[in-house]
């Protein structure tokens, strides 16, 4: 590198030639001076730190510490609030699980004292032999998340089981299983018998209960009235549809108390015993039909002991 020097004191211009070696030496000198200057400043700051300590500098340092502390406290508060909210949700889930558990116990026929859902289960054991340690804030949060996931899973499964048991119970309630009249025996059973009018063998599609005129006739199960009229052979007759193609029939009544389309519940009075239609005396003719075919009512009815 050539450097040309021009001055009024010089008769002619001079030229300086800088080689690579010169440039390296200059760079090294510059770096060395920079390092020495930094070391000197650092020494002075340490040597005279007490003299440099001023209220302004001290307040600046305290301000930085306070800002970091406030950030940490804010993060801690937010985390605790989130954990508190989640704990509240978990408590609500536990209350729901308690109610579902109590209902499941009832549906399954368990005794209430076998599962005390309103009390915490007993726990205990010997003192731990291995060293113990406190849970950290992060570990506590992880445990809560894990427990929350387990609660969600158990809640879904118990809810599904509750629905299935409830559906099964409703189906049983919809079956014609309640005695339609207060009686302990049939005057005429289901199946082949001697017809009281012709004296010939005939198939009896239901069962007969002898009773005095006016005796209440009750619905054997909940359902919808699909027929309520006078029939040439059955006399005053009522058909109740219970769903799943099950229909119960009540015949020879003296009085009908329900209309077509009316919803009736199990055990509700729907008619009174009589001797209308093809009948030899006051009684209730009761049938159970599935898909239009007669079924033996004794398979469904719960006879009183």
Tab-separated table of C-alpha atoms in Angstrom:
chain	number	residue	atom	x	y	z
A	1	UNK	CA	0.000	0.000	0.000
A	2	UNK	CA	1.439	3.439	-1.008
A	3	UNK	CA	0.601	6.635	0.954
A	4	UNK	CA	1.459	9.974	-0.736
A	5	UNK	CA	2.292	12.889	1.629
A	6	UNK	CA	1.839	16.449	0.342
A	7	UNK	CA	2.797	19.540	2.427
A	8	UNK	CA	3.711	23.214	1.857
A	9	UNK	CA	6.943	22.662	3.797
A	10	UNK	CA	8.048	19.915	1.478
A	11	UNK	CA	9.575	20.796	-1.831
A	12	UNK	CA	8.060	17.695	-3.382
A	13	UNK	CA	5.568	14.999	-2.454
A	14	UNK	CA	6.813	11.970	-0.517
A	15	UNK	CA	5.575	8.415	-0.784
A	16	UNK	CA	5.329	5.908	2.119
A	17	UNK	CA	5.023	2.226	1.302
A	18	UNK	CA	3.075	-0.014	3.852
A	19	UNK	CA	3.596	-3.727	3.509
A	20	UNK	CA	1.469	-6.529	4.983
A	21	UNK	CA	3.876	-6.772	7.875
A	22	UNK	CA	3.299	-3.112	8.694
A	23	UNK	CA	-0.495	-3.567	8.612
A	24	UNK	CA	-0.330	-6.577	10.947
A	25	UNK	CA	1.810	-4.651	13.400
A	26	UNK	CA	-0.599	-1.722	13.369
A	27	UNK	CA	-3.619	-4.014	13.920
A	28	UNK	CA	-1.876	-5.750	16.788
A	29	UNK	CA	-0.983	-2.462	18.397
A	30	UNK	CA	-4.613	-1.310	18.127
A	31	UNK	CA	-5.973	-4.503	19.689
A	32	UNK	CA	-3.416	-4.403	22.465
A	33	UNK	CA	-4.297	-0.837	23.334
A	34	UNK	CA	-8.004	-1.703	23.363
A	35	UNK	CA	-7.480	-4.642	25.729
A	36	UNK	CA	-5.281	-2.562	28.026
A	37	UNK	CA	-7.892	0.191	28.079
A	38	UNK	CA	-10.682	-2.256	28.973
A	39	UNK	CA	-8.594	-3.830	31.713
A	40	UNK	CA	-7.777	-0.418	33.087
A	41	UNK	CA	-11.439	0.613	33.188
A	42	UNK	CA	-12.426	-2.654	34.822
A	43	UNK	CA	-9.699	-2.204	37.461
A	44	UNK	CA	-10.810	1.332	38.179
A	45	UNK	CA	-14.450	0.283	38.490
A	46	UNK	CA	-13.541	-2.455	40.965
A	47	UNK	CA	-10.973	-0.350	42.841
A	48	UNK	CA	-13.249	2.637	43.283
A	49	UNK	CA	-16.619	0.902	43.306
A	50	UNK	CA	-17.521	2.382	46.654
A	51	UNK	CA	-16.816	5.845	45.311
A	52	UNK	CA	-18.803	5.160	42.151
A	53	UNK	CA	-21.749	3.849	44.189
A	54	UNK	CA	-24.320	6.565	43.919
A	55	UNK	CA	-28.052	6.730	44.774
A	56	UNK	CA	-28.882	6.857	41.073
A	57	UNK	CA	-26.900	3.688	40.320
A	58	UNK	CA	-28.323	1.939	43.382
A	59	UNK	CA	-31.906	2.822	42.428
A	60	UNK	CA	-31.286	1.559	38.891
A	61	UNK	CA	-30.122	-1.832	40.195
A	62	UNK	CA	-33.040	-2.053	42.646
A	63	UNK	CA	-35.466	-1.168	39.856
A	64	UNK	CA	-34.173	-4.044	37.741
A	65	UNK	CA	-34.510	-6.481	40.677
A	66	UNK	CA	-38.006	-5.274	41.477
A	67	UNK	CA	-39.090	-5.675	37.870
A	68	UNK	CA	-37.803	-9.268	37.787
A	69	UNK	CA	-39.484	-9.998	41.133
A	70	UNK	CA	-42.784	-8.579	39.912
A	71	UNK	CA	-42.593	-10.699	36.766
A	72	UNK	CA	-41.958	-13.817	38.869
A	73	UNK	CA	-44.837	-12.953	41.231
A	74	UNK	CA	-47.170	-12.296	38.297
A	75	UNK	CA	-46.287	-15.659	36.718
A	76	UNK	CA	-46.807	-17.380	40.075
A	77	UNK	CA	-50.210	-15.720	40.565
A	78	UNK	CA	-51.338	-16.637	37.062
A	79	UNK	CA	-50.227	-20.232	37.589
A	80	UNK	CA	-51.964	-20.476	40.962
A	81	UNK	CA	-55.158	-18.978	39.510
A	82	UNK	CA	-55.110	-21.502	36.674
A	83	UNK	CA	-54.565	-24.336	39.161
A	84	UNK	CA	-57.383	-23.041	41.384
A	85	UNK	CA	-59.766	-22.920	38.410
A	86	UNK	CA	-58.813	-26.465	37.436
A	87	UNK	CA	-59.250	-27.639	41.019
A	88	UNK	CA	-62.755	-26.144	41.033
A	89	UNK	CA	-63.584	-27.974	37.823
A	90	UNK	CA	-62.260	-31.210	39.300
A	91	UNK	CA	-64.393	-30.752	42.423
A	92	UNK	CA	-67.464	-30.294	40.219
A	93	UNK	CA	-66.523	-33.452	38.310
A	94	UNK	CA	-66.157	-35.356	41.577
A	95	UNK	CA	-69.622	-34.251	42.697
A	96	UNK	CA	-71.028	-35.417	39.375
A	97	UNK	CA	-69.211	-38.756	39.684
A	98	UNK	CA	-70.611	-39.153	43.207
A	99	UNK	CA	-74.168	-38.653	41.949
A	100	UNK	CA	-73.612	-40.991	38.991
A	101	UNK	CA	-72.065	-43.597	41.296
A	102	UNK	CA	-75.010	-43.396	43.687
A	103	UNK	CA	-77.470	-43.781	40.790
A	104	UNK	CA	-75.515	-46.730	39.375
A	105	UNK	CA	-75.547	-48.399	42.788
A	106	UNK	CA	-79.313	-47.936	42.930
A	107	UNK	CA	-79.862	-49.233	39.396
A	108	UNK	CA	-77.702	-52.296	40.024
A	109	UNK	CA	-79.465	-53.088	43.301
A	110	UNK	CA	-76.476	-52.431	45.563
A	111	UNK	CA	-77.034	-51.323	49.131
A	112	UNK	CA	-76.283	-47.620	49.799
A	113	UNK	CA	-73.966	-48.456	52.705
A	114	UNK	CA	-71.695	-50.501	50.445
A	115	UNK	CA	-70.467	-47.350	48.688
A	116	UNK	CA	-70.350	-44.171	50.763
A	117	UNK	CA	-69.937	-41.651	47.948
A	118	UNK	CA	-70.225	-38.661	50.268
A	119	UNK	CA	-67.187	-39.712	52.310
A	120	UNK	CA	-63.503	-39.867	51.444
A	121	UNK	CA	-62.080	-43.413	51.305
A	122	UNK	CA	-59.870	-44.424	54.207
A	123	UNK	CA	-56.117	-44.556	53.604
A	124	UNK	CA	-53.094	-45.379	55.749
A	125	UNK	CA	-49.926	-47.421	56.062
A	126	UNK	CA	-46.560	-47.559	57.782
A	127	UNK	CA	-44.095	-44.681	57.794
A	128	UNK	CA	-42.096	-44.556	54.529
A	129	UNK	CA	-38.642	-46.099	54.819
A	130	UNK	CA	-37.255	-44.334	51.754
A	131	UNK	CA	-36.437	-40.617	51.925
A	132	UNK	CA	-39.263	-38.312	50.891
A	133	UNK	CA	-39.186	-34.956	49.162
A	134	UNK	CA	-41.598	-32.136	48.537
A	135	UNK	CA	-43.281	-31.793	45.169
A	136	UNK	CA	-42.066	-28.925	43.049
A	137	UNK	CA	-44.453	-26.373	41.571
A	138	UNK	CA	-44.096	-27.946	38.115
A	139	UNK	CA	-44.602	-31.482	39.466
A	140	UNK	CA	-47.734	-30.353	41.294
A	141	UNK	CA	-49.122	-28.883	38.083
A	142	UNK	CA	-48.326	-32.090	36.197
A	143	UNK	CA	-50.066	-34.188	38.862
A	144	UNK	CA	-53.184	-32.020	38.638
A	145	UNK	CA	-53.249	-32.348	34.846
A	146	UNK	CA	-52.830	-36.115	35.130
A	147	UNK	CA	-55.614	-36.403	37.711
A	148	UNK	CA	-57.856	-34.177	35.598
A	149	UNK	CA	-57.374	-36.439	32.572
A	150	UNK	CA	-58.233	-39.505	34.688
A	151	UNK	CA	-61.379	-37.791	35.997
A	152	UNK	CA	-62.483	-36.921	32.455
A	153	UNK	CA	-61.984	-40.520	31.365
A	154	UNK	CA	-63.833	-41.999	34.354
A	155	UNK	CA	-66.644	-39.474	33.973
A	156	UNK	CA	-67.182	-40.434	30.330
A	157	UNK	CA	-67.155	-44.169	31.090
A	158	UNK	CA	-69.490	-43.910	34.087
A	159	UNK	CA	-71.807	-41.647	32.098
A	160	UNK	CA	-72.009	-44.215	29.299
A	161	UNK	CA	-72.648	-47.019	31.813
A	162	UNK	CA	-75.325	-44.924	33.508
A	163	UNK	CA	-77.071	-44.382	30.162
A	164	UNK	CA	-76.984	-48.100	29.350
A	165	UNK	CA	-78.377	-49.103	32.743
A	166	UNK	CA	-81.046	-46.419	32.532
A	167	UNK	CA	-82.080	-47.583	29.066
A	168	UNK	CA	-82.227	-51.168	30.299
A	169	UNK	CA	-84.334	-50.113	33.263
A	170	UNK	CA	-86.675	-48.104	31.022
A	171	UNK	CA	-87.048	-51.087	28.685
A	172	UNK	CA	-88.014	-53.254	31.636
A	173	UNK	CA	-90.532	-50.649	32.748
A	174	UNK	CA	-92.004	-50.625	29.253
A	175	UNK	CA	-92.604	-54.382	29.392
A	176	UNK	CA	-96.119	-55.383	30.552
A	177	UNK	CA	-94.964	-56.878	33.847
A	178	UNK	CA	-97.341	-55.369	36.433
A	179	UNK	CA	-100.505	-57.261	37.282
A	180	UNK	CA	-103.425	-55.531	35.504
A	181	UNK	CA	-105.817	-56.545	38.274
A	182	UNK	CA	-105.606	-57.544	41.920
A	183	UNK	CA	-105.754	-61.323	41.590
A	184	UNK	CA	-103.575	-64.262	42.576
A	185	UNK	CA	-104.645	-66.829	39.998
A	186	UNK	CA	-105.903	-67.262	36.445
A	187	UNK	CA	-109.407	-68.538	35.812
A	188	UNK	CA	-108.251	-69.561	32.341
A	189	UNK	CA	-104.653	-69.852	31.196
A	190	UNK	CA	-102.756	-69.284	27.953
A	191	UNK	CA	-102.820	-72.019	25.323
A	192	UNK	CA	-105.161	-74.751	24.151
A	193	UNK	CA	-108.400	-75.109	26.178
A	194	UNK	CA	-112.033	-76.150	25.824
A	195	UNK	CA	-113.994	-73.209	24.412
A	196	UNK	CA	-116.808	-72.350	26.886
A	197	UNK	CA	-119.239	-71.586	24.035
A	198	UNK	CA	-118.549	-74.395	21.561
A	199	UNK	CA	-117.153	-77.106	23.852
A	200	UNK	CA	-114.435	-77.730	21.325
A	201	UNK	CA	-110.672	-77.421	21.653
A	202	UNK	CA	-109.427	-73.892	20.857
A	203	UNK	CA	-106.362	-71.786	21.408
A	204	UNK	CA	-106.748	-69.141	24.124
A	205	UNK	CA	-104.498	-66.170	23.249
A	206	UNK	CA	-104.414	-64.650	26.728
A	207	UNK	CA	-105.282	-65.248	30.375
A	208	UNK	CA	-108.531	-64.584	32.248
A	209	UNK	CA	-108.857	-63.073	35.730
A	210	UNK	CA	-112.222	-63.512	37.443
A	211	UNK	CA	-113.351	-60.381	39.337
A	212	UNK	CA	-116.506	-58.516	40.221
A	213	UNK	CA	-117.887	-55.895	37.879
A	214	UNK	CA	-116.295	-52.498	38.421
A	215	UNK	CA	-112.955	-53.854	39.681
A	216	UNK	CA	-110.196	-51.479	38.493
A	217	UNK	CA	-108.134	-52.580	35.485
A	218	UNK	CA	-104.616	-51.106	35.446
A	219	UNK	CA	-102.037	-50.676	32.691
A	220	UNK	CA	-99.414	-53.420	32.935
A	221	UNK	CA	-96.761	-50.984	31.680
A	222	UNK	CA	-96.415	-47.437	30.422
A	223	UNK	CA	-97.327	-46.738	26.821
A	224	UNK	CA	-99.727	-45.139	24.360
A	225	UNK	CA	-103.344	-46.193	23.851
A	226	UNK	CA	-103.728	-47.355	20.248
A	227	UNK	CA	-107.231	-48.849	20.527
A	228	UNK	CA	-110.157	-47.974	22.771
A	229	UNK	CA	-113.505	-49.079	21.386
A	230	UNK	CA	-116.132	-51.791	21.372
A	231	UNK	CA	-115.114	-55.046	19.679
A	232	UNK	CA	-117.717	-57.690	18.615
A	233	UNK	CA	-115.855	-60.500	20.401
A	234	UNK	CA	-113.716	-58.677	23.024
A	235	UNK	CA	-116.448	-56.211	24.021
A	236	UNK	CA	-115.011	-52.989	25.482
A	237	UNK	CA	-111.351	-53.401	24.549
A	238	UNK	CA	-108.186	-51.338	25.069
A	239	UNK	CA	-104.804	-51.884	23.406
A	240	UNK	CA	-101.703	-50.150	24.790
A	241	UNK	CA	-98.518	-49.930	22.719
A	242	UNK	CA	-95.386	-50.164	24.909
A	243	UNK	CA	-92.779	-49.766	22.172
A	244	UNK	CA	-90.432	-52.391	20.732
A	245	UNK	CA	-93.576	-53.885	19.107
A	246	UNK	CA	-95.076	-54.947	22.456
A	247	UNK	CA	-98.842	-54.433	22.915
A	248	UNK	CA	-101.029	-55.347	25.884
A	249	UNK	CA	-104.779	-55.966	25.480
A	250	UNK	CA	-107.567	-55.573	28.043
A	251	UNK	CA	-110.988	-56.981	27.054
A	252	UNK	CA	-114.605	-57.444	28.239
A	253	UNK	CA	-114.481	-54.243	30.330
A	254	UNK	CA	-117.664	-52.627	31.577
A	255	UNK	CA	-116.180	-49.142	31.219
A	256	UNK	CA	-113.248	-47.681	29.258
A	257	UNK	CA	-111.476	-44.712	30.893
A	258	UNK	CA	-108.826	-43.810	28.273
A	259	UNK	CA	-108.877	-42.645	24.652
A	260	UNK	CA	-106.764	-43.398	21.602
A	261	UNK	CA	-103.508	-41.420	21.642
A	262	UNK	CA	-103.507	-40.998	25.412
A	263	UNK	CA	-100.272	-41.710	27.253
A	264	UNK	CA	-100.673	-43.987	30.281
A	265	UNK	CA	-98.200	-44.934	33.007
A	266	UNK	CA	-97.641	-48.304	34.579
A	267	UNK	CA	-100.290	-49.033	37.235
A	268	UNK	CA	-102.711	-46.352	35.977
A	269	UNK	CA	-106.407	-47.255	36.037
A	270	UNK	CA	-107.610	-47.499	32.441
A	271	UNK	CA	-110.876	-49.473	32.686
A	272	UNK	CA	-113.243	-51.460	34.920
A	273	UNK	CA	-114.031	-55.183	34.862
A	274	UNK	CA	-117.213	-56.231	33.063
A	275	UNK	CA	-118.696	-58.968	30.898
A	276	UNK	CA	-119.119	-57.342	27.486
A	277	UNK	CA	-118.633	-59.118	24.170
A	278	UNK	CA	-118.104	-62.888	24.019
A	279	UNK	CA	-118.052	-63.535	27.754
A	280	UNK	CA	-119.734	-65.890	30.224
A	281	UNK	CA	-119.353	-63.598	33.256
A	282	UNK	CA	-117.402	-60.674	34.777
A	283	UNK	CA	-113.685	-61.111	34.183
A	284	UNK	CA	-110.653	-59.508	32.535
A	285	UNK	CA	-109.186	-61.071	29.417
A	286	UNK	CA	-105.539	-59.966	29.222
A	287	UNK	CA	-103.147	-60.483	26.311
A	288	UNK	CA	-99.536	-59.631	25.496
A	289	UNK	CA	-98.631	-59.451	21.813
A	290	UNK	CA	-95.199	-59.011	20.236
A	291	UNK	CA	-95.038	-58.205	16.535
A	292	UNK	CA	-98.716	-59.084	16.369
A	293	UNK	CA	-98.272	-62.589	17.763
A	294	UNK	CA	-99.760	-63.634	21.138
A	295	UNK	CA	-97.280	-64.312	23.951
A	296	UNK	CA	-97.812	-66.111	27.239
A	297	UNK	CA	-98.517	-63.273	29.732
A	298	UNK	CA	-97.132	-65.368	32.614
A	299	UNK	CA	-93.647	-64.807	31.137
A	300	UNK	CA	-93.995	-61.092	31.884
A	301	UNK	CA	-96.407	-60.698	34.790
A	302	UNK	CA	-95.145	-60.604	38.353
A	303	UNK	CA	-97.720	-62.576	40.284
A	304	UNK	CA	-98.214	-61.364	43.863
A	305	UNK	CA	-96.908	-63.706	46.576
